[in-house]
Amino acid sequence: MRVPLSWLREHVELPAGTTGRALAAKLIDAGLEVETVEVVGDITGPLVVGRVLDIEELTEFKKPIRYCRVDVGPANGTGEPQGVICGARNFAAGDVVVVALPGAVLPGDFAIGARKTYGRMSEGMICSASELGIGDDHSGILVLPADTPVGADALELFGMRDEVLDIAVTPDRGYCLSIRGVAREAAIAYGVEFRDPAEVALPAETGGSYPASIADPSACDRFVLREVRGFDVAARTPMWMQLRLVHAGMRPVSLAVDITNYLMLELGQPLHAFDRGKLTGEVVVRRAAAGETLETLDHVERRLDAEDILITDASGPISMAGTMGGLATEIDEKSADMVIEAAHFDDIGTARMVRRHRLHSEASYRFERGVDRELPLYASYRAVQMLAELGGAEIVPGVTHVEAPVERTVVSMPAGHPGRVAGVPYDRDTVVRRLTQVGCRLTDPDGDPLAVVPPSWRPDLTDPNDLAEEVIRLEGYENIPARPPRPVAGRGLTPGQRLRRRAGRALAAAGYVEALNFPFVAEKDWSALQLPADDDRRRALRLANPMSEDEPLLRTTLLPGLLRALARNVGRGFPDAALFELGLVFRPRPGAPERAPRLAVDRGPTAEEIASVDAALPDQPLRAAVVLAGEHEPAGWWGAGRPAGWADAIEAARAVAREAGVELTVRADRHAPWHPGRCAALYAGDVLVGHAGELHPRVVQAYGLPSRTSAMELELSRLDPAGVVPAPHVSTYPVATQDVALVVDSGRPAAEVEEALRDGAGELLESVRLFDVYTGEQIDAGHTSLAYTLRFRAADRTLTAEEVGAARDAAVAVAAERTGAVLRGG
Amino acid sequence: MSAPNKSYDPVEVTALRPEELDRARDDAIAAIAAASGLAELKEARIAHAGDRSPLALANREIGALPPAARAEAGKRIGAARGAVSQALKQRQAELEEERDQRVLVEEAVDVTLPWDRTPRGARHPLTTIQERMADVFVSMGFEVAEGPEVEAEWFNFDALNFKPDHPARTMQDTFFVESEDTGLVLRTHTSPVQVRSLLTRPLPVYVVAPGRTFRTDELDATHSPVFHQLEGLAIDEGLTMADLRGAIDAFVTGMFGAGLAVRMRPSYFPFTEPSAEVDMQCFVCRGASVERGAPPCRTCGSEGWIELGGCGMVNPRVLVAAGVDAERYSGWAFGLGVERTLMFRHGVEDMHDMVEGDVRFALPFGMEI
């Protein structure tokens, strides 16, 4: 809502010298979001009204140019006509125009001087509306009504210089979508008088006006029609009204339309004018019938919905209530007889109609947020009055006023409630005074709890806390003290929350950079990832309204987003990138209900009801994933680098699992999108938690990544964080070290050999470490030598050579038995 | 450490003769003087002053001498060992000095050589700032609460007092899952976690809910369809707006330092009543940039204030929908945008930087923020 300060001042006695900024500060404190304060008509120097005396057409130039002599009265100091060059052609001798004399500075630091141009001396400029900063109409010169006094200071005459407050009105404050509403707030803020522009003495009407009725009281609870005749179709909108409309952000159209817009801005009541001659029969407010259509003002043929609220006459629909009028009954440049409509339409009904038809208008914007139900009689009367005053129309006596009864809201609130909400006591008088200021009435001034009747323009005031907010905001949020928080006995982060943080730190420490990718993926990601047709990851939820039709699915794996981010980094010149992400994936539950019920809100849900809602949600497990390419350790002056590979990806998984106190078991697997020979399944005990390894070359190609790009993805939710870690016993007895080289079939996983060694070595084994893998001349073809260092130590003694030898032999024996390992050189 | 001499020989022995003793001493001193490096000196020390050296053996025999001979032998041997020890100490010092002067100089390397062998990683600053913000609440005893990102409309809207026709509940603002009729949306704020917390936790409830949220905004410099919020919720007996103010003050102090003014402006949210927008004094210029002629402040755009977020007293209707006795309990909620906070706290200029996963953006932030 754009509010010109001059307009506001007509209805509130602001202290002299109050600036727009000062007022804005006050209104912000009262809860109006003033976004900007703009100075309009920022013009200095002489700007005067002049009459064009004669026009000399200069034809020797590329475009037609006019040399005009303009009478500006005594404004130029001489009283002599002023010679001005002008290129516009929409005016004639005798027209009254605005002239910027030399020395004037127009908006945009546009300085006007006397200068020689087109062979003449041009002593000023004849202005267009846009040059004056009043609207965007630069099609031609601004031609003023003929009776505008020549020589007058145009700035002063039209009130061109003004300040405009732009207020973002919150949905609960529909009444502030009007000068009336903002003026009321300004008056309260300054503690000064408010003059209600709706307060006009209505004539005692005896008869009705154009016949009307309400067929659906749920759609409309008040409908008012008034008539005028003999409106002068040539009458023009006065300059002051045009300026106000422009400053408020609306475009002047014609006098009749401008009057309805002007009153809507001033009062907040949308008005509609019908051409009396185009109406047939009684006007009825009703819902649409199946199959009905209406061509609206914007020349769109609209198929109506059974819920749409319509104004109809004998011919059918003539207007979409509070939203947009119909073309057939629209007033035009010949409409002299008019019917003015002012009504109170259902806010929800209007809102739905707006959304269904994507028809946002100034009127619907106000109806959606609630219009003062008491306004239609007054607003319609002011409309016919203005049509009479400014357009010479004759007011037809009588008014059509139909209404449906509405229940009055009474809110019961203990007088002490606002104080209990704020944490600072307000005495009863303060509470009553503040509520009265905003327009509330108390049915019993002495009772407690207070029985409060909110004003007709505040449909948002329905609960005690709504009333409390009114008192507290007017008493000033800034006067609420800060009470230091009292610490509560919290349990800190949960093990799962700590694990998430630790996993992030571990991956960052291992050289991965976190990326937070959008969870939106495409169908084609599934084939890019080489997922088989029956892969569960293809079962993804689809957004009804995705940002991009290319990526309508919710991710079931973190990899597509990470791979795209990796490709982006590579593309930007970072081929050695390693990324990680911790985030949710979305896995629809088989057999889940198709919709989540919408439970009641007037009571807490039962456990069964909550379960019925949650059952419709997908599983949303937390996952960790990494992708890496290029060199994980770069080459340098020290020598060669180390390419990133499958082992890094698996180690990343181990790093994450270790944070949970879980030692992962790795088994070879074939699982998309990994290389079938370089894919590890990761187990925590018997639970599969994820996969890691080098990506399939086709996947690497599909995402445009460097060859050998590797990846890991695991489900953090499946790692059960270890509880309290028991401290190890640190033995100070000497270590005994034994190296063994075992020859196994080349297909034998090293993890199995190691596990066998561990099991066989028994409890004296401190550690086992694979230090060499060899295939070659000294080994039979198809075999591999695995060289391990076994370290033995006892907690309570120095081991003898015999003990160590026996443990080693036992280890080798179990390895031999389980894996067919043969001790090399043994 | 040498083990005690268990193989004591009770046979009477004679003391080392003086001239033998002198020779042993002279040999030792000569060997020490001849050592040309610390390693040779160590050998000389073992040979002439070690456990098996003639002087050490002689010393060990003192106890076995006839009592009359002990005093004199002890004196002579002690003097010889003292002289050797002195020579060792002196030569050690000389050789160390020489090493310091020559060898260490020869071993010099170029320490300015780069050693960027270990890959550097980092956590995303949105993650770490979110944790830091949450930790301010955790330090006040709040617990971190979480909820699903695909959320039921009932939790995301209805229970939070959004009327069925609220404009936010349209495809203009909200991502709907599968269709508009499934009752499932991508949560548009972290507030559904409020309702989940009230339904699952015993009262009083003090929680902070950080998390990812979604709205159908096109990605541009200041908007993203995927973003993060964090909100604190306190429900207890007798909580007031004064408690809310106190908590916000504590949060601002925890995140931005002490002494910054906080202001609340009346506003509107369906799930709080009364509601407020919260601004904090700019932590960079502390409001000074507003003065005429003062240098401009990029952080607050010379406004002096920074918009922090929204807050209010939890609407009793929300408490009712969550099964809380609204007559007995009241409370506050305070929420703010994590992206915005990162933007103004660290001068991030473009939302794209936060969503593209470019390693150059996250690396400088490291592990903590």
XYZ file of C-alpha atoms in Angstrom, chain A residues 21 28-33 170-173 348 351-352 355 358 360 368-369 419-424 462-463 465-470 472-473 477-494 497 500-502 504-520 540-547 554-555 564-566 568-569 572 574 577-584 586 593-605 610 613-614 616-618 620 632-640, chain B residues 113-128 130-132 134-135 138-155 158-160 164-167 169-184 186 196 199 201 206 212 214-219 224-226 228 236-247 249-250 263-268 272-277 303 307 313-317 320-324 330 354-360 362-363 366-368:
258
model
C 10.635 9.193 7.884
C 6.868 0.574 12.224
C 6.663 0.598 16.002
C 2.911 0.114 15.664
C 3.460 -2.900 13.446
C 3.180 -1.559 9.931
C 6.039 -2.649 7.746
C 0.608 -8.201 6.690
C -2.395 -10.451 5.925
C -4.043 -9.738 9.299
C -4.149 -6.000 8.699
C -12.372 -17.182 1.514
C -9.535 -15.917 -2.335
C -10.425 -19.243 -3.924
C -6.538 -18.567 -7.183
C -5.236 -16.511 -11.340
C -5.313 -10.869 -8.869
C -9.186 -11.648 0.543
C -7.851 -9.786 3.554
C 0.117 -8.126 30.851
C 0.514 -11.854 31.347
C 1.398 -12.293 27.693
C 3.859 -9.405 27.665
C 5.495 -10.057 31.001
C 4.898 -6.489 32.065
C -10.990 -13.237 17.304
C -8.865 -14.477 20.215
C -4.106 -13.080 22.238
C -5.174 -10.975 19.233
C -6.458 -8.339 21.629
C -3.369 -8.694 23.796
C -1.197 -7.936 20.778
C -3.144 -4.728 20.128
C 1.112 -4.594 23.706
C 2.038 -3.106 20.334
C 7.201 -3.681 22.140
C 10.267 -1.653 23.056
C 8.914 -1.293 26.584
C 8.899 -5.021 27.223
C 11.834 -5.838 29.498
C 14.213 -8.658 28.711
C 14.131 -11.402 31.301
C 17.382 -13.392 31.211
C 16.809 -17.017 30.278
C 16.640 -19.488 33.131
C 18.806 -22.435 32.159
C 16.953 -25.695 31.845
C 18.350 -29.167 32.362
C 18.856 -30.276 28.766
C 20.470 -33.533 27.778
C 22.614 -32.039 25.042
C 22.899 -33.588 21.620
C 21.665 -37.105 21.008
C 23.163 -35.796 16.290
C 26.271 -36.523 12.210
C 28.628 -33.762 13.294
C 31.510 -36.185 13.836
C 31.204 -34.381 8.837
C 34.394 -33.547 10.672
C 35.948 -36.912 9.865
C 35.251 -36.554 6.152
C 36.500 -32.975 6.087
C 39.643 -34.107 7.916
C 40.094 -36.805 5.249
C 40.149 -34.107 2.585
C 36.534 -33.956 1.455
C 34.645 -30.678 1.023
C 30.995 -30.626 1.980
C 28.420 -29.765 -0.685
C 24.734 -29.168 0.042
C 22.970 -30.236 -3.114
C 19.335 -29.742 -3.974
C 17.460 -33.005 -3.458
C 15.881 -32.830 -6.911
C 11.054 -41.986 -6.132
C 8.495 -39.423 -5.066
C 7.543 -36.858 -7.673
C 6.843 -33.205 -6.976
C 3.543 -31.906 -8.331
C 5.159 -28.536 -9.052
C 8.920 -28.964 -9.440
C 11.209 -25.990 -10.009
C 13.064 -36.431 -4.861
C 16.431 -38.130 -4.501
C 26.931 -33.014 -10.765
C 28.733 -30.851 -8.201
C 31.937 -32.792 -8.856
C 31.029 -28.546 -11.910
C 34.263 -28.358 -9.937
C 35.874 -24.923 -13.214
C 39.569 -28.369 -10.144
C 38.110 -32.592 -6.198
C 36.713 -34.625 -3.338
C 33.206 -33.838 -2.087
C 30.917 -35.152 0.584
C 27.322 -34.676 1.582
C 25.282 -35.594 4.632
C 21.588 -35.474 3.942
C 18.237 -37.157 3.768
C 13.382 -40.082 0.344
C -1.604 -44.747 2.336
C -2.044 -42.453 -0.658
C -2.782 -39.413 1.412
C -1.953 -38.082 4.831
C -5.150 -37.212 6.659
C -5.728 -33.640 7.764
C -6.527 -33.985 11.445
C -8.638 -31.742 13.610
C -6.976 -28.688 15.106
C -9.370 -27.965 17.950
C -7.791 -30.690 20.084
C -4.606 -32.720 20.255
C -4.433 -35.784 18.007
C -0.490 -39.252 14.507
C -0.373 -39.202 9.311
C 3.163 -40.518 9.673
C 1.861 -41.672 4.623
C 5.344 -40.147 4.887
C 8.250 -41.738 3.061
C 13.788 -40.346 5.171
C 43.738 -37.443 -3.846
C 47.327 -36.604 -2.984
C 48.907 -34.334 -5.559
C 52.248 -34.790 -7.266
C 54.872 -32.295 -6.206
C 58.561 -31.713 -5.741
C 58.514 -34.751 -3.467
C 57.505 -37.007 -6.297
C 54.456 -38.533 -7.853
C 59.145 -25.600 0.005
C 55.407 -26.262 -0.159
C 54.073 -29.436 1.441
C 50.508 -29.534 0.201
C 50.464 -33.305 0.025
C 47.551 -33.973 2.307
C 44.231 -33.046 0.743
C 42.359 -30.314 2.569
C 38.655 -30.634 3.254
C 36.014 -28.505 4.872
C 32.481 -28.620 6.146
C 29.922 -26.391 4.510
C 29.588 -23.067 6.309
C 25.803 -23.454 6.340
C 26.291 -26.635 8.340
C 28.740 -25.158 10.765
C 23.739 -23.851 11.870
C 25.518 -25.868 14.527
C 26.949 -22.782 16.086
C 21.982 -24.298 17.665
C 24.762 -24.564 20.232
C 21.973 -25.876 23.620
C 24.116 -23.913 26.052
C 20.881 -22.573 27.557
C 19.719 -26.142 28.051
C 17.679 -26.529 24.873
C 17.687 -29.842 23.029
C 18.017 -30.158 19.268
C 14.791 -31.407 17.685
C 14.427 -32.766 14.181
C 11.647 -33.606 11.795
C 11.097 -34.966 8.305
C 11.663 -32.839 5.208
C 8.750 -34.427 3.370
C 6.099 -33.429 5.850
C 2.364 -33.829 6.222
C 0.323 -30.728 5.517
C -1.296 -31.129 8.906
C 2.045 -30.593 10.644
C -3.070 -26.955 9.842
C -1.590 -27.497 13.283
C 0.241 -24.184 12.936
C -7.274 -24.075 4.750
C -7.251 -21.166 2.285
C -4.073 -19.490 3.441
C -2.172 -18.237 0.377
C -0.767 -23.335 0.928
C -0.713 -23.106 -2.829
C 1.600 -24.326 -5.524
C 2.708 -20.688 -5.771
C 4.727 -21.123 -2.591
C 4.785 -24.753 -1.570
C 6.149 -27.887 -3.183
C 3.469 -30.558 -3.180
C 4.479 -34.203 -3.258
C 2.812 -36.251 -6.002
C -0.275 -34.015 -6.111
C -2.100 -31.313 -4.187
C -4.323 -33.966 -2.642
C -1.801 -36.252 -0.931
C -1.486 -34.006 2.097
C 2.296 -34.192 1.691
C 8.227 -30.351 1.311
C 6.160 -32.756 16.641
C 3.471 -34.167 20.728
C 8.191 -34.599 24.531
C 12.784 -26.271 25.298
C 16.399 -27.729 5.558
C 11.733 -25.551 0.765
C 9.730 -22.928 -1.081
C 9.069 -22.486 -4.770
C 11.395 -19.501 -5.180
C 13.589 -19.338 -8.247
C 17.287 -19.476 -7.444
C 16.848 -20.375 -3.166
C 14.115 -23.001 -3.376
C 16.099 -24.994 -0.825
C 17.733 -23.592 5.999
C 6.487 -23.720 29.987
C 4.258 -22.276 32.644
C 4.290 -18.499 32.820
C 6.510 -17.717 29.829
C 6.057 -14.192 28.478
C 7.357 -11.875 25.793
C 9.929 -10.732 28.355
C 11.353 -14.258 28.310
C 11.361 -14.165 24.518
C 13.295 -10.912 24.558
C 15.758 -12.342 27.048
C 16.323 -15.420 24.930
C 19.331 -11.130 23.675
C 21.191 -14.236 24.792
C 14.391 -4.467 18.736
C 11.085 -6.141 18.046
C 8.560 -4.783 15.572
C 4.960 -6.008 15.607
C 4.277 -8.382 12.755
C 2.102 -11.305 11.797
C 2.401 -16.812 16.860
C 0.245 -14.164 18.496
C 1.520 -11.602 19.330
C 4.171 -11.730 16.624
C 7.247 -9.656 15.936
C 10.067 -9.147 13.521
C 20.628 1.069 8.185
C 16.863 -8.046 10.219
C 4.260 -16.026 21.565
C 3.104 -19.409 20.334
C -0.508 -19.019 19.280
C -2.684 -20.831 21.837
C -4.441 -22.443 18.871
C -4.447 -26.751 21.444
C -3.793 -28.561 18.163
C -0.716 -30.140 19.741
C -2.713 -31.274 22.749
C -1.140 -28.819 25.200
C 2.452 -20.576 27.173
C 26.065 -21.625 -1.169
C 24.319 -24.169 -3.381
C 26.793 -24.990 -6.140
C 29.234 -27.043 -4.107
C 32.295 -25.221 -5.459
C 35.191 -26.293 -3.239
C 36.601 -22.778 -3.262
C 33.599 -23.905 1.582
C 37.352 -24.417 2.052
C 37.248 -25.153 7.650
C 35.652 -27.226 10.383
C 34.050 -24.629 12.623
